[in-house]
Amino acid sequence: MGMGHEQQVRAFYDYAGPAYEAIMDDVWHHGDPAAEARGLSSRQAALALEERLVRLAGLRPGDRALDFGSGVGGAALHMAAFSGATFVGLSNNEWLSQRARALAAERGQADRVQFLTVGDEDYTTLAAWPDMSFDAVTFYESVCHLPRKERFFQSAYRLLKPGGALVGVDWLRRPYGAHRSPEEIARFIDPVNETTCLAGLGTVHEYRAMLEGAGFRVGLAEDLFPGVLCWGSTPPEERPMWLGYDGPEGTLIRAGKQALDAARGAGVFTAGAFAAHRPGTPSS
């Protein structure tokens, strides 16, 4: 019997994690296009987007947040430093968690940011935590790996206190230009799913529907690159690093870059930002 998708994701990051860290350091997600337009680097723009979402979440010093799919820890550590909140970062890959813990220690944040490795399918319940445990839940380009995305959103809703926020960024598909039919879109998106171990890319509207179905009040569900090709956060100096990568499973890493660039070039790939709240009044 073959591995289920979630198990494949864990195995994927055994080789993709070191590749991503080597090329992108500790922050692995798209940035705020407005920040890039002002001349900030892709890393600075990514941190600016984190700060925007933290503000939308209303995180304050002393609050407690969960970062789902925390990778090697860069986003959780920056959000904790920016907000004054404490964070728990989750991954299903222990190599990622170990790297994140080392980074937290290096930055003197190990007492305020923890990184835990959870079971491959624990996202469907997040049963390790009782109801209303967190003031915010965050995600950065991680939900796209989940076959049962709606179960994660339901779990996040349960974990949030009344008034608490779910904020994040994810990879999405969309119609663009001449590529409008599901078949035309799939021609570019399917290779991205296959080479990057994704469980199918959703749309802005599908995410909004899942969030509302879980009980959230959605305040933000937007394509970060409306009407333009999503080439944000793709520094030209990184391209030869991707296409020349010769580490473990280098063929797959290079194929993933080529598939993603083709989908970006066709316009059917984009990234979206989301902010939603659990109805209710936050406790003081």
PDB file of C-alpha atoms in Angstrom:
ATOM      1  CA  MET A   1       0.000   0.000   0.000  1.00  0.00           C
ATOM      2  CA  GLY A   2       1.412   3.368  -1.026  1.00  0.00           C
ATOM      3  CA  MET A   3       1.785   6.419   1.152  1.00  0.00           C
ATOM      4  CA  GLY A   4      -1.175   8.724   1.608  1.00  0.00           C
ATOM      5  CA  HIS A   5      -0.793  12.298   0.417  1.00  0.00           C
ATOM      6  CA  GLU A   6       0.011  13.707   3.857  1.00  0.00           C
ATOM      7  CA  GLN A   7       2.802  11.157   4.267  1.00  0.00           C
ATOM      8  CA  GLN A   8       4.126  12.117   0.829  1.00  0.00           C
ATOM      9  CA  VAL A   9       4.278  15.760   1.960  1.00  0.00           C
ATOM     10  CA  ARG A  10       6.410  14.777   4.960  1.00  0.00           C
ATOM     11  CA  ALA A  11       8.759  12.821   2.687  1.00  0.00           C
ATOM     12  CA  PHE A  12       8.820  15.684   0.163  1.00  0.00           C
ATOM     13  CA  TYR A  13      10.230  18.083   2.750  1.00  0.00           C
ATOM     14  CA  ASP A  14      13.066  15.690   3.591  1.00  0.00           C
ATOM     15  CA  TYR A  15      14.677  16.881   0.346  1.00  0.00           C
ATOM     16  CA  ALA A  16      12.720  20.053  -0.475  1.00  0.00           C
ATOM     17  CA  GLY A  17      13.362  21.573   2.957  1.00  0.00           C
ATOM     18  CA  PRO A  18      17.146  21.692   2.544  1.00  0.00           C
ATOM     19  CA  ALA A  19      16.739  22.999  -1.021  1.00  0.00           C
ATOM     20  CA  TYR A  20      14.332  25.749   0.000  1.00  0.00           C
ATOM     21  CA  GLU A  21      16.519  26.780   2.929  1.00  0.00           C
ATOM     22  CA  ALA A  22      19.621  26.890   0.728  1.00  0.00           C
ATOM     23  CA  ILE A  23      17.934  29.165  -1.816  1.00  0.00           C
ATOM     24  CA  MET A  24      15.349  31.154   0.191  1.00  0.00           C
ATOM     25  CA  ASP A  25      16.889  31.099   3.693  1.00  0.00           C
ATOM     26  CA  ASP A  26      14.201  31.025   6.422  1.00  0.00           C
ATOM     27  CA  VAL A  27      11.223  32.812   4.774  1.00  0.00           C
ATOM     28  CA  TRP A  28       9.512  30.825   2.029  1.00  0.00           C
ATOM     29  CA  HIS A  29       6.393  32.737   0.988  1.00  0.00           C
ATOM     30  CA  HIS A  30       5.302  35.531  -1.347  1.00  0.00           C
ATOM     31  CA  GLY A  31       5.565  39.114  -0.238  1.00  0.00           C
ATOM     32  CA  ASP A  32       3.387  42.194  -0.287  1.00  0.00           C
ATOM     33  CA  PRO A  33       3.348  43.429  -3.913  1.00  0.00           C
ATOM     34  CA  ALA A  34       3.028  47.046  -2.768  1.00  0.00           C
ATOM     35  CA  ALA A  35       6.186  46.650  -0.691  1.00  0.00           C
ATOM     36  CA  GLU A  36       8.046  45.175  -3.663  1.00  0.00           C
ATOM     37  CA  ALA A  37       6.803  48.052  -5.820  1.00  0.00           C
ATOM     38  CA  ARG A  38       8.412  50.442  -3.319  1.00  0.00           C
ATOM     39  CA  GLY A  39      11.736  48.757  -3.985  1.00  0.00           C
ATOM     40  CA  LEU A  40      11.928  46.410  -1.017  1.00  0.00           C
ATOM     41  CA  SER A  41      13.593  43.029  -1.514  1.00  0.00           C
ATOM     42  CA  SER A  42      11.487  39.879  -1.790  1.00  0.00           C
ATOM     43  CA  ARG A  43      12.426  39.014   1.795  1.00  0.00           C
ATOM     44  CA  GLN A  44      11.529  42.467   3.094  1.00  0.00           C
ATOM     45  CA  ALA A  45       8.240  42.307   1.188  1.00  0.00           C
ATOM     46  CA  ALA A  46       7.464  38.903   2.726  1.00  0.00           C
ATOM     47  CA  LEU A  47       8.089  40.266   6.214  1.00  0.00           C
ATOM     48  CA  ALA A  48       5.915  43.285   5.382  1.00  0.00           C
ATOM     49  CA  LEU A  49       3.069  40.946   4.419  1.00  0.00           C
ATOM     50  CA  GLU A  50       3.465  39.082   7.712  1.00  0.00           C
ATOM     51  CA  GLU A  51       3.228  42.408   9.559  1.00  0.00           C
ATOM     52  CA  ARG A  52       0.101  43.363   7.598  1.00  0.00           C
ATOM     53  CA  LEU A  53      -1.593  40.084   8.527  1.00  0.00           C
ATOM     54  CA  VAL A  54      -0.521  40.333  12.167  1.00  0.00           C
ATOM     55  CA  ARG A  55      -2.148  43.765  12.307  1.00  0.00           C
ATOM     56  CA  LEU A  56      -5.323  42.375  10.714  1.00  0.00           C
ATOM     57  CA  ALA A  57      -5.326  39.609  13.319  1.00  0.00           C
ATOM     58  CA  GLY A  58      -5.053  42.182  16.098  1.00  0.00           C
ATOM     59  CA  LEU A  59      -2.265  40.242  17.828  1.00  0.00           C
ATOM     60  CA  ARG A  60      -0.984  41.977  20.932  1.00  0.00           C
ATOM     61  CA  PRO A  61       1.825  41.353  23.418  1.00  0.00           C
ATOM     62  CA  GLY A  62       0.970  38.353  25.556  1.00  0.00           C
ATOM     63  CA  ASP A  63      -1.432  36.817  23.024  1.00  0.00           C
ATOM     64  CA  ARG A  64      -0.929  33.220  21.901  1.00  0.00           C
ATOM     65  CA  ALA A  65      -0.853  32.147  18.246  1.00  0.00           C
ATOM     66  CA  LEU A  66      -0.432  28.970  16.214  1.00  0.00           C
ATOM     67  CA  ASP A  67       1.507  29.006  12.935  1.00  0.00           C
ATOM     68  CA  PHE A  68       0.496  26.049  10.778  1.00  0.00           C
ATOM     69  CA  GLY A  69       3.139  24.699   8.417  1.00  0.00           C
ATOM     70  CA  SER A  70       5.940  26.689  10.008  1.00  0.00           C
ATOM     71  CA  GLY A  71       8.814  25.361   7.886  1.00  0.00           C
ATOM     72  CA  VAL A  72      12.215  26.395   9.205  1.00  0.00           C
ATOM     73  CA  GLY A  73      10.605  29.036  11.393  1.00  0.00           C
ATOM     74  CA  GLY A  74      11.287  32.412   9.821  1.00  0.00           C
ATOM     75  CA  ALA A  75       7.694  33.608   9.652  1.00  0.00           C
ATOM     76  CA  ALA A  76       6.713  32.567  13.180  1.00  0.00           C
ATOM     77  CA  LEU A  77       9.825  34.143  14.658  1.00  0.00           C
ATOM     78  CA  HIS A  78       9.285  37.427  12.837  1.00  0.00           C
ATOM     79  CA  MET A  79       5.588  37.577  13.738  1.00  0.00           C
ATOM     80  CA  ALA A  80       6.408  36.901  17.396  1.00  0.00           C
ATOM     81  CA  ALA A  81       9.054  39.628  17.471  1.00  0.00           C
ATOM     82  CA  PHE A  82       6.779  42.087  15.674  1.00  0.00           C
ATOM     83  CA  SER A  83       3.652  41.449  17.751  1.00  0.00           C
ATOM     84  CA  GLY A  84       4.962  40.515  21.174  1.00  0.00           C
ATOM     85  CA  ALA A  85       2.787  37.389  21.053  1.00  0.00           C
ATOM     86  CA  THR A  86       4.000  33.871  21.752  1.00  0.00           C
ATOM     87  CA  PHE A  87       3.803  31.335  18.927  1.00  0.00           C
ATOM     88  CA  VAL A  88       3.628  27.601  18.475  1.00  0.00           C
ATOM     89  CA  GLY A  89       4.807  26.503  15.019  1.00  0.00           C
ATOM     90  CA  LEU A  90       3.592  23.183  13.602  1.00  0.00           C
ATOM     91  CA  SER A  91       5.087  20.913  10.964  1.00  0.00           C
ATOM     92  CA  ASN A  92       4.755  17.217  10.162  1.00  0.00           C
ATOM     93  CA  ASN A  93       8.471  17.019   9.317  1.00  0.00           C
ATOM     94  CA  GLU A  94      10.983  16.801  12.162  1.00  0.00           C
ATOM     95  CA  TRP A  95      13.899  18.094  10.077  1.00  0.00           C
ATOM     96  CA  LEU A  96      11.981  21.339   9.562  1.00  0.00           C
ATOM     97  CA  SER A  97      11.119  21.572  13.256  1.00  0.00           C
ATOM     98  CA  GLN A  98      14.723  20.990  14.298  1.00  0.00           C
ATOM     99  CA  ARG A  99      15.952  23.751  11.996  1.00  0.00           C
ATOM    100  CA  ALA A 100      13.249  26.083  13.333  1.00  0.00           C
ATOM    101  CA  ARG A 101      14.173  25.341  16.960  1.00  0.00           C
ATOM    102  CA  ALA A 102      17.821  26.055  16.211  1.00  0.00           C
ATOM    103  CA  LEU A 103      16.884  29.362  14.595  1.00  0.00           C
ATOM    104  CA  ALA A 104      14.722  30.302  17.597  1.00  0.00           C
ATOM    105  CA  ALA A 105      17.628  29.598  19.936  1.00  0.00           C
ATOM    106  CA  GLU A 106      20.026  31.549  17.719  1.00  0.00           C
ATOM    107  CA  ARG A 107      17.717  34.585  17.851  1.00  0.00           C
ATOM    108  CA  GLY A 108      17.064  34.330  21.565  1.00  0.00           C
ATOM    109  CA  GLN A 109      13.376  33.530  21.074  1.00  0.00           C
ATOM    110  CA  ALA A 110      13.221  29.909  22.233  1.00  0.00           C
ATOM    111  CA  ASP A 111      11.250  30.905  25.330  1.00  0.00           C
ATOM    112  CA  ARG A 112       8.502  32.543  23.242  1.00  0.00           C
ATOM    113  CA  VAL A 113       8.341  30.467  20.060  1.00  0.00           C
ATOM    114  CA  GLN A 114       8.096  26.673  20.143  1.00  0.00           C
ATOM    115  CA  PHE A 115       8.166  24.345  17.153  1.00  0.00           C
ATOM    116  CA  LEU A 116       6.388  21.014  17.313  1.00  0.00           C
ATOM    117  CA  THR A 117       6.232  18.068  14.927  1.00  0.00           C
ATOM    118  CA  VAL A 118       2.728  16.623  14.666  1.00  0.00           C
ATOM    119  CA  GLY A 119       1.257  13.576  12.962  1.00  0.00           C
ATOM    120  CA  ASP A 120       0.625  13.654   9.244  1.00  0.00           C
ATOM    121  CA  GLU A 121      -3.151  13.942   9.608  1.00  0.00           C
ATOM    122  CA  ASP A 122      -3.375  15.807  12.911  1.00  0.00           C
ATOM    123  CA  TYR A 123      -4.429  18.944  11.027  1.00  0.00           C
ATOM    124  CA  THR A 124      -7.894  17.433  10.593  1.00  0.00           C
ATOM    125  CA  THR A 125      -8.616  17.824  14.319  1.00  0.00           C
ATOM    126  CA  LEU A 126      -5.667  19.591  16.037  1.00  0.00           C
ATOM    127  CA  ALA A 127      -6.935  17.576  18.999  1.00  0.00           C
ATOM    128  CA  ALA A 128      -3.842  18.237  21.121  1.00  0.00           C
ATOM    129  CA  TRP A 129      -5.348  21.615  22.064  1.00  0.00           C
ATOM    130  CA  PRO A 130      -8.651  22.341  23.770  1.00  0.00           C
ATOM    131  CA  ASP A 131     -11.282  24.679  22.385  1.00  0.00           C
ATOM    132  CA  MET A 132     -10.460  28.396  22.377  1.00  0.00           C
ATOM    133  CA  SER A 133      -6.722  27.932  23.040  1.00  0.00           C
ATOM    134  CA  PHE A 134      -5.387  30.646  20.713  1.00  0.00           C
ATOM    135  CA  ASP A 135      -5.888  34.298  19.840  1.00  0.00           C
ATOM    136  CA  ALA A 136      -4.773  33.728  16.240  1.00  0.00           C
ATOM    137  CA  VAL A 137      -3.919  30.986  13.765  1.00  0.00           C
ATOM    138  CA  THR A 138      -1.616  31.773  10.832  1.00  0.00           C
ATOM    139  CA  PHE A 139      -0.535  29.915   7.691  1.00  0.00           C
ATOM    140  CA  TYR A 140       1.903  30.728   4.913  1.00  0.00           C
ATOM    141  CA  GLU A 141       1.604  28.662   1.722  1.00  0.00           C
ATOM    142  CA  SER A 142       0.999  25.439   3.653  1.00  0.00           C
ATOM    143  CA  VAL A 143      -2.739  24.728   3.368  1.00  0.00           C
ATOM    144  CA  CYS A 144      -2.225  24.025  -0.360  1.00  0.00           C
ATOM    145  CA  HIS A 145      -0.572  20.738   0.693  1.00  0.00           C
ATOM    146  CA  LEU A 146      -3.726  19.513   2.481  1.00  0.00           C
ATOM    147  CA  PRO A 147      -6.237  17.172   0.811  1.00  0.00           C
ATOM    148  CA  ARG A 148      -8.898  18.078   3.401  1.00  0.00           C
ATOM    149  CA  LYS A 149      -8.473  21.821   3.612  1.00  0.00           C
ATOM    150  CA  GLU A 150     -11.945  22.337   5.035  1.00  0.00           C
ATOM    151  CA  ARG A 151     -11.039  20.120   8.019  1.00  0.00           C
ATOM    152  CA  PHE A 152      -8.080  22.368   8.835  1.00  0.00           C
ATOM    153  CA  PHE A 153     -10.287  25.468   8.739  1.00  0.00           C
ATOM    154  CA  GLN A 154     -12.822  23.769  11.015  1.00  0.00           C
ATOM    155  CA  SER A 155     -10.038  22.813  13.426  1.00  0.00           C
ATOM    156  CA  ALA A 156      -8.639  26.351  13.406  1.00  0.00           C
ATOM    157  CA  TYR A 157     -12.091  27.760  14.164  1.00  0.00           C
ATOM    158  CA  ARG A 158     -12.421  25.462  17.181  1.00  0.00           C
ATOM    159  CA  LEU A 159      -9.017  26.501  18.536  1.00  0.00           C
ATOM    160  CA  LEU A 160      -9.690  30.221  18.302  1.00  0.00           C
ATOM    161  CA  LYS A 161     -11.107  32.297  21.096  1.00  0.00           C
ATOM    162  CA  PRO A 162     -14.202  34.376  20.249  1.00  0.00           C
ATOM    163  CA  GLY A 163     -12.938  37.325  18.223  1.00  0.00           C
ATOM    164  CA  GLY A 164      -9.778  35.431  17.324  1.00  0.00           C
ATOM    165  CA  ALA A 165      -8.381  35.559  13.813  1.00  0.00           C
ATOM    166  CA  LEU A 166      -7.195  33.171  11.119  1.00  0.00           C
ATOM    167  CA  VAL A 167      -4.822  34.910   8.699  1.00  0.00           C
ATOM    168  CA  GLY A 168      -2.620  33.566   5.956  1.00  0.00           C
ATOM    169  CA  VAL A 169      -1.308  33.348   2.426  1.00  0.00           C
ATOM    170  CA  ASP A 170      -1.655  30.466   0.010  1.00  0.00           C
ATOM    171  CA  TRP A 171      -0.974  29.337  -3.539  1.00  0.00           C
ATOM    172  CA  LEU A 172      -4.067  29.511  -5.764  1.00  0.00           C
ATOM    173  CA  ARG A 173      -5.292  28.828  -9.276  1.00  0.00           C
ATOM    174  CA  ARG A 174      -7.390  31.180 -11.409  1.00  0.00           C
ATOM    175  CA  PRO A 175      -8.588  31.722 -14.980  1.00  0.00           C
ATOM    176  CA  TYR A 176      -6.355  34.153 -16.848  1.00  0.00           C
ATOM    177  CA  GLY A 177      -6.229  35.467 -20.381  1.00  0.00           C
ATOM    178  CA  ALA A 178      -6.911  32.695 -22.876  1.00  0.00           C
ATOM    179  CA  HIS A 179      -6.649  30.024 -20.173  1.00  0.00           C
ATOM    180  CA  ARG A 180     -10.150  29.972 -18.726  1.00  0.00           C
ATOM    181  CA  SER A 181     -11.544  26.444 -18.860  1.00  0.00           C
ATOM    182  CA  PRO A 182     -10.783  23.933 -16.099  1.00  0.00           C
ATOM    183  CA  GLU A 183      -8.868  21.878 -18.652  1.00  0.00           C
ATOM    184  CA  GLU A 184      -6.723  24.819 -19.780  1.00  0.00           C
ATOM    185  CA  ILE A 185      -5.954  25.782 -16.194  1.00  0.00           C
ATOM    186  CA  ALA A 186      -5.173  22.187 -15.227  1.00  0.00           C
ATOM    187  CA  ARG A 187      -2.691  21.885 -18.085  1.00  0.00           C
ATOM    188  CA  PHE A 188      -0.404  24.273 -16.179  1.00  0.00           C
ATOM    189  CA  ILE A 189      -1.470  23.668 -12.577  1.00  0.00           C
ATOM    190  CA  ASP A 190      -1.346  19.852 -12.541  1.00  0.00           C
ATOM    191  CA  PRO A 191       2.463  19.759 -13.068  1.00  0.00           C
ATOM    192  CA  VAL A 192       2.843  22.222 -10.169  1.00  0.00           C
ATOM    193  CA  ASN A 193       0.724  19.971  -7.943  1.00  0.00           C
ATOM    194  CA  GLU A 194       2.702  16.898  -8.952  1.00  0.00           C
ATOM    195  CA  THR A 195       6.218  18.307  -8.594  1.00  0.00           C
ATOM    196  CA  THR A 196       5.535  20.286  -5.398  1.00  0.00           C
ATOM    197  CA  CYS A 197       3.390  17.675  -3.627  1.00  0.00           C
ATOM    198  CA  LEU A 198       0.288  19.852  -3.491  1.00  0.00           C
ATOM    199  CA  ALA A 199      -3.214  18.517  -2.952  1.00  0.00           C
ATOM    200  CA  GLY A 200      -4.705  20.682  -5.680  1.00  0.00           C
ATOM    201  CA  LEU A 201      -4.732  24.477  -5.710  1.00  0.00           C
ATOM    202  CA  GLY A 202      -7.937  26.211  -4.706  1.00  0.00           C
ATOM    203  CA  THR A 203      -9.363  29.553  -5.812  1.00  0.00           C
ATOM    204  CA  VAL A 204     -10.042  32.694  -3.807  1.00  0.00           C
ATOM    205  CA  HIS A 205     -13.765  31.893  -3.929  1.00  0.00           C
ATOM    206  CA  GLU A 206     -13.268  28.293  -2.798  1.00  0.00           C
ATOM    207  CA  TYR A 207     -11.240  29.442   0.195  1.00  0.00           C
ATOM    208  CA  ARG A 208     -13.852  32.016   1.132  1.00  0.00           C
ATOM    209  CA  ALA A 209     -16.552  29.346   0.938  1.00  0.00           C
ATOM    210  CA  MET A 210     -14.551  26.946   3.117  1.00  0.00           C
ATOM    211  CA  LEU A 211     -13.883  29.663   5.689  1.00  0.00           C
ATOM    212  CA  GLU A 212     -17.522  30.697   5.813  1.00  0.00           C
ATOM    213  CA  GLY A 213     -18.547  27.035   5.989  1.00  0.00           C
ATOM    214  CA  ALA A 214     -16.362  26.630   9.075  1.00  0.00           C
ATOM    215  CA  GLY A 215     -18.155  29.561  10.733  1.00  0.00           C
ATOM    216  CA  PHE A 216     -15.689  32.369  10.085  1.00  0.00           C
ATOM    217  CA  ARG A 217     -16.561  35.949   9.254  1.00  0.00           C
ATOM    218  CA  VAL A 218     -14.273  36.677   6.300  1.00  0.00           C
ATOM    219  CA  GLY A 219     -12.779  40.152   6.174  1.00  0.00           C
ATOM    220  CA  LEU A 220     -10.149  39.581   3.494  1.00  0.00           C
ATOM    221  CA  ALA A 221      -9.994  37.072   0.639  1.00  0.00           C
ATOM    222  CA  GLU A 222      -7.969  38.583  -2.165  1.00  0.00           C
ATOM    223  CA  ASP A 223      -5.757  37.706  -5.082  1.00  0.00           C
ATOM    224  CA  LEU A 224      -2.468  39.455  -4.336  1.00  0.00           C
ATOM    225  CA  PHE A 225      -1.829  39.865  -8.072  1.00  0.00           C
ATOM    226  CA  PRO A 226      -5.195  40.769  -9.627  1.00  0.00           C
ATOM    227  CA  GLY A 227      -5.059  41.196 -13.375  1.00  0.00           C
ATOM    228  CA  VAL A 228      -1.282  40.752 -13.626  1.00  0.00           C
ATOM    229  CA  LEU A 229       1.089  37.800 -13.811  1.00  0.00           C
ATOM    230  CA  CYS A 230       2.205  36.558 -10.395  1.00  0.00           C
ATOM    231  CA  TRP A 231       5.960  36.993 -10.667  1.00  0.00           C
ATOM    232  CA  GLY A 232       6.243  38.566  -7.217  1.00  0.00           C
ATOM    233  CA  SER A 233       8.897  37.260  -4.854  1.00  0.00           C
ATOM    234  CA  THR A 234      10.852  35.547  -7.638  1.00  0.00           C
ATOM    235  CA  PRO A 235      14.227  37.314  -7.516  1.00  0.00           C
ATOM    236  CA  PRO A 236      16.030  36.890 -10.836  1.00  0.00           C
ATOM    237  CA  GLU A 237      19.265  36.077  -9.039  1.00  0.00           C
ATOM    238  CA  GLU A 238      17.588  32.978  -7.533  1.00  0.00           C
ATOM    239  CA  ARG A 239      16.590  31.487 -10.888  1.00  0.00           C
ATOM    240  CA  PRO A 240      20.006  29.942 -11.701  1.00  0.00           C
ATOM    241  CA  MET A 241      20.135  28.585  -8.138  1.00  0.00           C
ATOM    242  CA  TRP A 242      16.846  26.733  -8.727  1.00  0.00           C
ATOM    243  CA  LEU A 243      17.653  25.511 -12.220  1.00  0.00           C
ATOM    244  CA  GLY A 244      21.183  24.496 -11.249  1.00  0.00           C
ATOM    245  CA  TYR A 245      20.290  22.905  -7.921  1.00  0.00           C
ATOM    246  CA  ASP A 246      22.207  19.643  -7.602  1.00  0.00           C
ATOM    247  CA  GLY A 247      21.337  18.570  -4.057  1.00  0.00           C
ATOM    248  CA  PRO A 248      19.228  15.506  -3.169  1.00  0.00           C
ATOM    249  CA  GLU A 249      16.386  14.960  -5.677  1.00  0.00           C
ATOM    250  CA  GLY A 250      17.715  17.880  -7.698  1.00  0.00           C
ATOM    251  CA  THR A 251      15.813  16.715 -10.771  1.00  0.00           C
ATOM    252  CA  LEU A 252      12.500  17.102  -8.919  1.00  0.00           C
ATOM    253  CA  ILE A 253      13.449  20.495  -7.475  1.00  0.00           C
ATOM    254  CA  ARG A 254      14.365  21.762 -10.942  1.00  0.00           C
ATOM    255  CA  ALA A 255      11.165  20.308 -12.445  1.00  0.00           C
ATOM    256  CA  GLY A 256       9.123  22.053  -9.763  1.00  0.00           C
ATOM    257  CA  LYS A 257      10.683  25.400 -10.592  1.00  0.00           C
ATOM    258  CA  GLN A 258      10.030  24.905 -14.307  1.00  0.00           C
ATOM    259  CA  ALA A 259       6.398  23.895 -13.718  1.00  0.00           C
ATOM    260  CA  LEU A 260       5.784  26.835 -11.408  1.00  0.00           C
ATOM    261  CA  ASP A 261       7.358  29.315 -13.830  1.00  0.00           C
ATOM    262  CA  ALA A 262       5.182  27.953 -16.662  1.00  0.00           C
ATOM    263  CA  ALA A 263       2.042  28.386 -14.533  1.00  0.00           C
ATOM    264  CA  ARG A 264       3.113  31.899 -13.537  1.00  0.00           C
ATOM    265  CA  GLY A 265       3.769  32.743 -17.181  1.00  0.00           C
ATOM    266  CA  ALA A 266       0.328  31.497 -18.205  1.00  0.00           C
ATOM    267  CA  GLY A 267      -1.224  33.616 -15.463  1.00  0.00           C
ATOM    268  CA  VAL A 268      -3.201  30.732 -13.949  1.00  0.00           C
ATOM    269  CA  PHE A 269      -1.046  30.589 -10.802  1.00  0.00           C
ATOM    270  CA  THR A 270      -1.329  33.266  -8.151  1.00  0.00           C
ATOM    271  CA  ALA A 271      -1.076  33.801  -4.406  1.00  0.00           C
ATOM    272  CA  GLY A 272      -3.880  35.019  -2.184  1.00  0.00           C
ATOM    273  CA  ALA A 273      -4.179  36.594   1.263  1.00  0.00           C
ATOM    274  CA  PHE A 274      -6.892  35.814   3.787  1.00  0.00           C
ATOM    275  CA  ALA A 275      -8.104  37.186   7.107  1.00  0.00           C
ATOM    276  CA  ALA A 276     -11.136  35.841   8.942  1.00  0.00           C
ATOM    277  CA  HIS A 277     -12.447  36.067  12.496  1.00  0.00           C
ATOM    278  CA  ARG A 278     -14.377  33.791  14.779  1.00  0.00           C
ATOM    279  CA  PRO A 279     -17.456  35.815  15.719  1.00  0.00           C
ATOM    280  CA  GLY A 280     -17.614  37.040  19.281  1.00  0.00           C
ATOM    281  CA  THR A 281     -16.005  39.564  21.581  1.00  0.00           C
ATOM    282  CA  PRO A 282     -12.351  39.043  22.484  1.00  0.00           C
ATOM    283  CA  SER A 283     -11.753  38.703  26.210  1.00  0.00           C
ATOM    284  CA  SER A 284      -9.646  41.450  27.730  1.00  0.00           C
TER     285      SER A 284
END
